[in-house]
PDB file of C-alpha atoms in Angstrom:
ATOM      1  CA  MET A   1       0.000   0.000   0.000  1.00  0.00           C
ATOM      2  CA  PRO A   2       1.479   3.366  -0.936  1.00  0.00           C
ATOM      3  CA  ASP A   3       2.294   5.799   1.850  1.00  0.00           C
ATOM      4  CA  LYS A   4       0.368   8.959   1.010  1.00  0.00           C
ATOM      5  CA  LYS A   5       3.078  11.106   2.606  1.00  0.00           C
ATOM      6  CA  THR A   6       5.597   9.836   0.046  1.00  0.00           C
ATOM      7  CA  LEU A   7       3.318  10.668  -2.878  1.00  0.00           C
ATOM      8  CA  SER A   8       3.867  13.987  -4.550  1.00  0.00           C
ATOM      9  CA  ASP A   9       2.375  16.654  -2.303  1.00  0.00           C
ATOM     10  CA  LEU A  10       1.980  18.893  -5.335  1.00  0.00           C
ATOM     11  CA  LYS A  11       0.064  16.157  -7.204  1.00  0.00           C
ATOM     12  CA  TRP A  12      -2.516  15.858  -4.429  1.00  0.00           C
ATOM     13  CA  LYS A  13      -2.770  19.622  -3.917  1.00  0.00           C
ATOM     14  CA  GLU A  14      -3.476  20.021  -7.654  1.00  0.00           C
ATOM     15  CA  LYS A  15      -6.021  17.183  -7.745  1.00  0.00           C
ATOM     16  CA  LEU A  16      -7.954  17.891  -4.543  1.00  0.00           C
ATOM     17  CA  THR A  17      -9.748  20.905  -3.112  1.00  0.00           C
ATOM     18  CA  PRO A  18      -8.292  22.258   0.156  1.00  0.00           C
ATOM     19  CA  GLU A  19     -11.077  20.492   2.118  1.00  0.00           C
ATOM     20  CA  GLN A  20     -10.521  17.186   0.305  1.00  0.00           C
ATOM     21  CA  TYR A  21      -6.763  17.466   0.876  1.00  0.00           C
ATOM     22  CA  GLU A  22      -7.222  18.149   4.604  1.00  0.00           C
ATOM     23  CA  ILE A  23      -9.487  15.121   5.064  1.00  0.00           C
ATOM     24  CA  CYS A  24      -8.013  12.591   2.634  1.00  0.00           C
ATOM     25  CA  ILE A  25      -4.311  13.358   3.026  1.00  0.00           C
ATOM     26  CA  ASN A  26      -4.035  15.006   6.476  1.00  0.00           C
ATOM     27  CA  ASN A  27      -6.589  12.693   8.188  1.00  0.00           C
ATOM     28  CA  GLY A  28      -9.024  15.512   8.918  1.00  0.00           C
ATOM     29  CA  THR A  29     -12.744  15.256   9.639  1.00  0.00           C
ATOM     30  CA  GLU A  30     -15.568  17.192   8.023  1.00  0.00           C
ATOM     31  CA  PRO A  31     -18.029  18.903  10.377  1.00  0.00           C
ATOM     32  CA  PRO A  32     -20.952  16.681  11.410  1.00  0.00           C
ATOM     33  CA  PHE A  33     -24.206  17.027   9.441  1.00  0.00           C
ATOM     34  CA  SER A  34     -22.412  18.872   6.618  1.00  0.00           C
ATOM     35  CA  GLY A  35     -21.514  16.094   4.180  1.00  0.00           C
ATOM     36  CA  GLU A  36     -22.991  15.695   0.721  1.00  0.00           C
ATOM     37  CA  TYR A  37     -23.877  12.018   1.228  1.00  0.00           C
ATOM     38  CA  LEU A  38     -25.273  12.154   4.766  1.00  0.00           C
ATOM     39  CA  ASN A  39     -28.926  11.926   3.677  1.00  0.00           C
ATOM     40  CA  THR A  40     -28.426  10.403   0.237  1.00  0.00           C
ATOM     41  CA  LYS A  41     -30.802   7.520  -0.465  1.00  0.00           C
ATOM     42  CA  ALA A  42     -29.639   6.809  -4.048  1.00  0.00           C
ATOM     43  CA  SER A  43     -28.627   3.255  -4.855  1.00  0.00           C
ATOM     44  CA  GLY A  44     -25.030   2.810  -5.896  1.00  0.00           C
ATOM     45  CA  THR A  45     -21.399   2.305  -5.001  1.00  0.00           C
ATOM     46  CA  TYR A  46     -19.394   4.723  -2.888  1.00  0.00           C
ATOM     47  CA  ASN A  47     -15.880   4.882  -4.320  1.00  0.00           C
ATOM     48  CA  CYS A  48     -12.675   6.428  -2.999  1.00  0.00           C
ATOM     49  CA  LEU A  49     -12.452  10.044  -4.165  1.00  0.00           C
ATOM     50  CA  CYS A  50      -8.684   9.776  -4.702  1.00  0.00           C
ATOM     51  CA  CYS A  51      -8.326   6.514  -6.641  1.00  0.00           C
ATOM     52  CA  GLY A  52     -11.829   5.258  -7.486  1.00  0.00           C
ATOM     53  CA  ASN A  53     -11.557   2.058  -5.429  1.00  0.00           C
ATOM     54  CA  ALA A  54     -15.027   0.612  -4.654  1.00  0.00           C
ATOM     55  CA  LEU A  55     -15.526   0.932  -0.877  1.00  0.00           C
ATOM     56  CA  PHE A  56     -19.161   0.729   0.238  1.00  0.00           C
ATOM     57  CA  HIS A  57     -22.549  -0.042  -1.326  1.00  0.00           C
ATOM     58  CA  SER A  58     -25.701   1.881  -0.530  1.00  0.00           C
ATOM     59  CA  GLU A  59     -27.419  -1.361   0.587  1.00  0.00           C
ATOM     60  CA  LYS A  60     -25.153  -1.316   3.656  1.00  0.00           C
ATOM     61  CA  LYS A  61     -25.673   2.368   4.474  1.00  0.00           C
ATOM     62  CA  PHE A  62     -27.746   3.340   7.506  1.00  0.00           C
ATOM     63  CA  ASP A  63     -28.715   6.438   9.472  1.00  0.00           C
ATOM     64  CA  SER A  64     -26.543   6.361  12.585  1.00  0.00           C
ATOM     65  CA  GLY A  65     -27.638   9.793  13.790  1.00  0.00           C
ATOM     66  CA  THR A  66     -23.982  10.802  14.191  1.00  0.00           C
ATOM     67  CA  GLY A  67     -23.791  13.337  11.356  1.00  0.00           C
ATOM     68  CA  TRP A  68     -21.689  11.289   8.931  1.00  0.00           C
ATOM     69  CA  PRO A  69     -22.639   8.680   6.322  1.00  0.00           C
ATOM     70  CA  SER A  70     -22.442   5.306   8.038  1.00  0.00           C
ATOM     71  CA  PHE A  71     -22.126   1.781   6.683  1.00  0.00           C
ATOM     72  CA  TRP A  72     -22.264  -1.541   8.503  1.00  0.00           C
ATOM     73  CA  ASP A  73     -19.811  -3.286   6.141  1.00  0.00           C
ATOM     74  CA  PRO A  74     -17.480  -2.437   3.242  1.00  0.00           C
ATOM     75  CA  ILE A  75     -17.991  -3.970  -0.204  1.00  0.00           C
ATOM     76  CA  ASP A  76     -15.001  -6.209   0.471  1.00  0.00           C
ATOM     77  CA  VAL A  77     -12.786  -6.428   3.553  1.00  0.00           C
ATOM     78  CA  GLN A  78      -9.847  -6.009   1.177  1.00  0.00           C
ATOM     79  CA  SER A  79     -11.098  -2.582   0.018  1.00  0.00           C
ATOM     80  CA  VAL A  80     -10.311  -0.819   3.316  1.00  0.00           C
ATOM     81  CA  SER A  81      -7.563  -0.949   5.907  1.00  0.00           C
ATOM     82  CA  THR A  82      -7.595   0.132   9.537  1.00  0.00           C
ATOM     83  CA  GLN A  83      -5.089   1.434  12.051  1.00  0.00           C
ATOM     84  CA  GLN A  84      -5.161   2.733  15.600  1.00  0.00           C
ATOM     85  CA  ASP A  85      -5.705   6.466  16.038  1.00  0.00           C
ATOM     86  CA  LEU A  86      -4.797   8.212  19.307  1.00  0.00           C
ATOM     87  CA  SER A  87      -5.031  11.770  17.944  1.00  0.00           C
ATOM     88  CA  MET A  88      -7.967  12.727  20.197  1.00  0.00           C
ATOM     89  CA  SER A  89      -6.327  11.188  23.309  1.00  0.00           C
ATOM     90  CA  ILE A  90      -8.717   8.235  23.031  1.00  0.00           C
ATOM     91  CA  LEU A  91      -8.249   5.006  21.148  1.00  0.00           C
ATOM     92  CA  ARG A  92     -10.154   4.953  17.864  1.00  0.00           C
ATOM     93  CA  THR A  93      -9.797   2.890  14.715  1.00  0.00           C
ATOM     94  CA  GLU A  94      -9.105   4.893  11.582  1.00  0.00           C
ATOM     95  CA  VAL A  95     -10.286   3.655   8.159  1.00  0.00           C
ATOM     96  CA  HIS A  96      -8.263   4.131   4.949  1.00  0.00           C
ATOM     97  CA  CYS A  97      -8.666   3.128   1.327  1.00  0.00           C
ATOM     98  CA  LYS A  98      -6.565  -0.014   0.938  1.00  0.00           C
ATOM     99  CA  LYS A  99      -5.549   0.943  -2.612  1.00  0.00           C
ATOM    100  CA  CYS A 100      -4.248   4.511  -2.097  1.00  0.00           C
ATOM    101  CA  ASN A 101      -4.262   4.945   1.717  1.00  0.00           C
ATOM    102  CA  SER A 102      -6.609   7.947   1.586  1.00  0.00           C
ATOM    103  CA  HIS A 103      -8.212   8.696   4.962  1.00  0.00           C
ATOM    104  CA  LEU A 104     -11.936   7.827   4.975  1.00  0.00           C
ATOM    105  CA  GLY A 105     -13.081   8.094   8.593  1.00  0.00           C
ATOM    106  CA  HIS A 106     -13.342   5.736  11.577  1.00  0.00           C
ATOM    107  CA  VAL A 107     -14.992   2.436  12.448  1.00  0.00           C
ATOM    108  CA  PHE A 108     -16.764   1.804  15.749  1.00  0.00           C
ATOM    109  CA  GLU A 109     -18.272  -1.308  17.339  1.00  0.00           C
ATOM    110  CA  ASP A 110     -21.728   0.183  17.932  1.00  0.00           C
ATOM    111  CA  GLY A 111     -23.376  -0.489  14.562  1.00  0.00           C
ATOM    112  CA  PRO A 112     -26.296  -2.681  13.540  1.00  0.00           C
ATOM    113  CA  GLN A 113     -26.225  -6.403  12.937  1.00  0.00           C
ATOM    114  CA  PRO A 114     -25.075  -8.511  11.246  1.00  0.00           C
ATOM    115  CA  THR A 115     -21.598  -6.980  11.793  1.00  0.00           C
ATOM    116  CA  GLY A 116     -22.163  -4.688  14.777  1.00  0.00           C
ATOM    117  CA  LEU A 117     -19.853  -2.190  13.072  1.00  0.00           C
ATOM    118  CA  ARG A 118     -20.355   1.459  12.144  1.00  0.00           C
ATOM    119  CA  TYR A 119     -18.029   2.734   9.454  1.00  0.00           C
ATOM    120  CA  CYS A 120     -18.385   6.489  10.022  1.00  0.00           C
ATOM    121  CA  ILE A 121     -17.113   7.995   6.755  1.00  0.00           C
ATOM    122  CA  ASN A 122     -16.451  11.545   5.578  1.00  0.00           C
ATOM    123  CA  SER A 123     -18.571  12.425   2.512  1.00  0.00           C
ATOM    124  CA  VAL A 124     -15.633  14.420   1.202  1.00  0.00           C
ATOM    125  CA  SER A 125     -13.565  11.240   0.832  1.00  0.00           C
ATOM    126  CA  LEU A 126     -16.231   9.524  -1.303  1.00  0.00           C
ATOM    127  CA  LYS A 127     -17.669   9.699  -4.810  1.00  0.00           C
ATOM    128  CA  LEU A 128     -21.042   8.020  -5.377  1.00  0.00           C
ATOM    129  CA  GLU A 129     -21.491   6.072  -8.590  1.00  0.00           C
ATOM    130  CA  GLU A 130     -25.259   5.613  -8.853  1.00  0.00           C
ATOM    131  CA  ASP A 131     -26.696   2.333 -10.174  1.00  0.00           C
TER     132      ASP A 131
END
């Protein structure tokens, strides 16, 4: 998996808006209840904004009430990677695109069945391809 910090900073700054760069490259978080896909009901595949990797399908999206689009499972466990995040002085699990290492959001163990997981994802890091 490529390390996004070794990729050309100029390349990403040219390709992404400042908000996309902050979230996808610098592991930022968009404000709650502000994302484009929070209330989207369209059927389709949510792809990585940076590389187009298929990440989540709308069939696994649910309203978590947290202010970010939430999914109970990725399309394929090989489409995302996780790592520990202590940036807020609490242990969280960060989610990245497995193909390009773009920051997507976090995963929590308080989601619905059958997985019990809540992938809390920044809209800015996604691009919806409608069915």
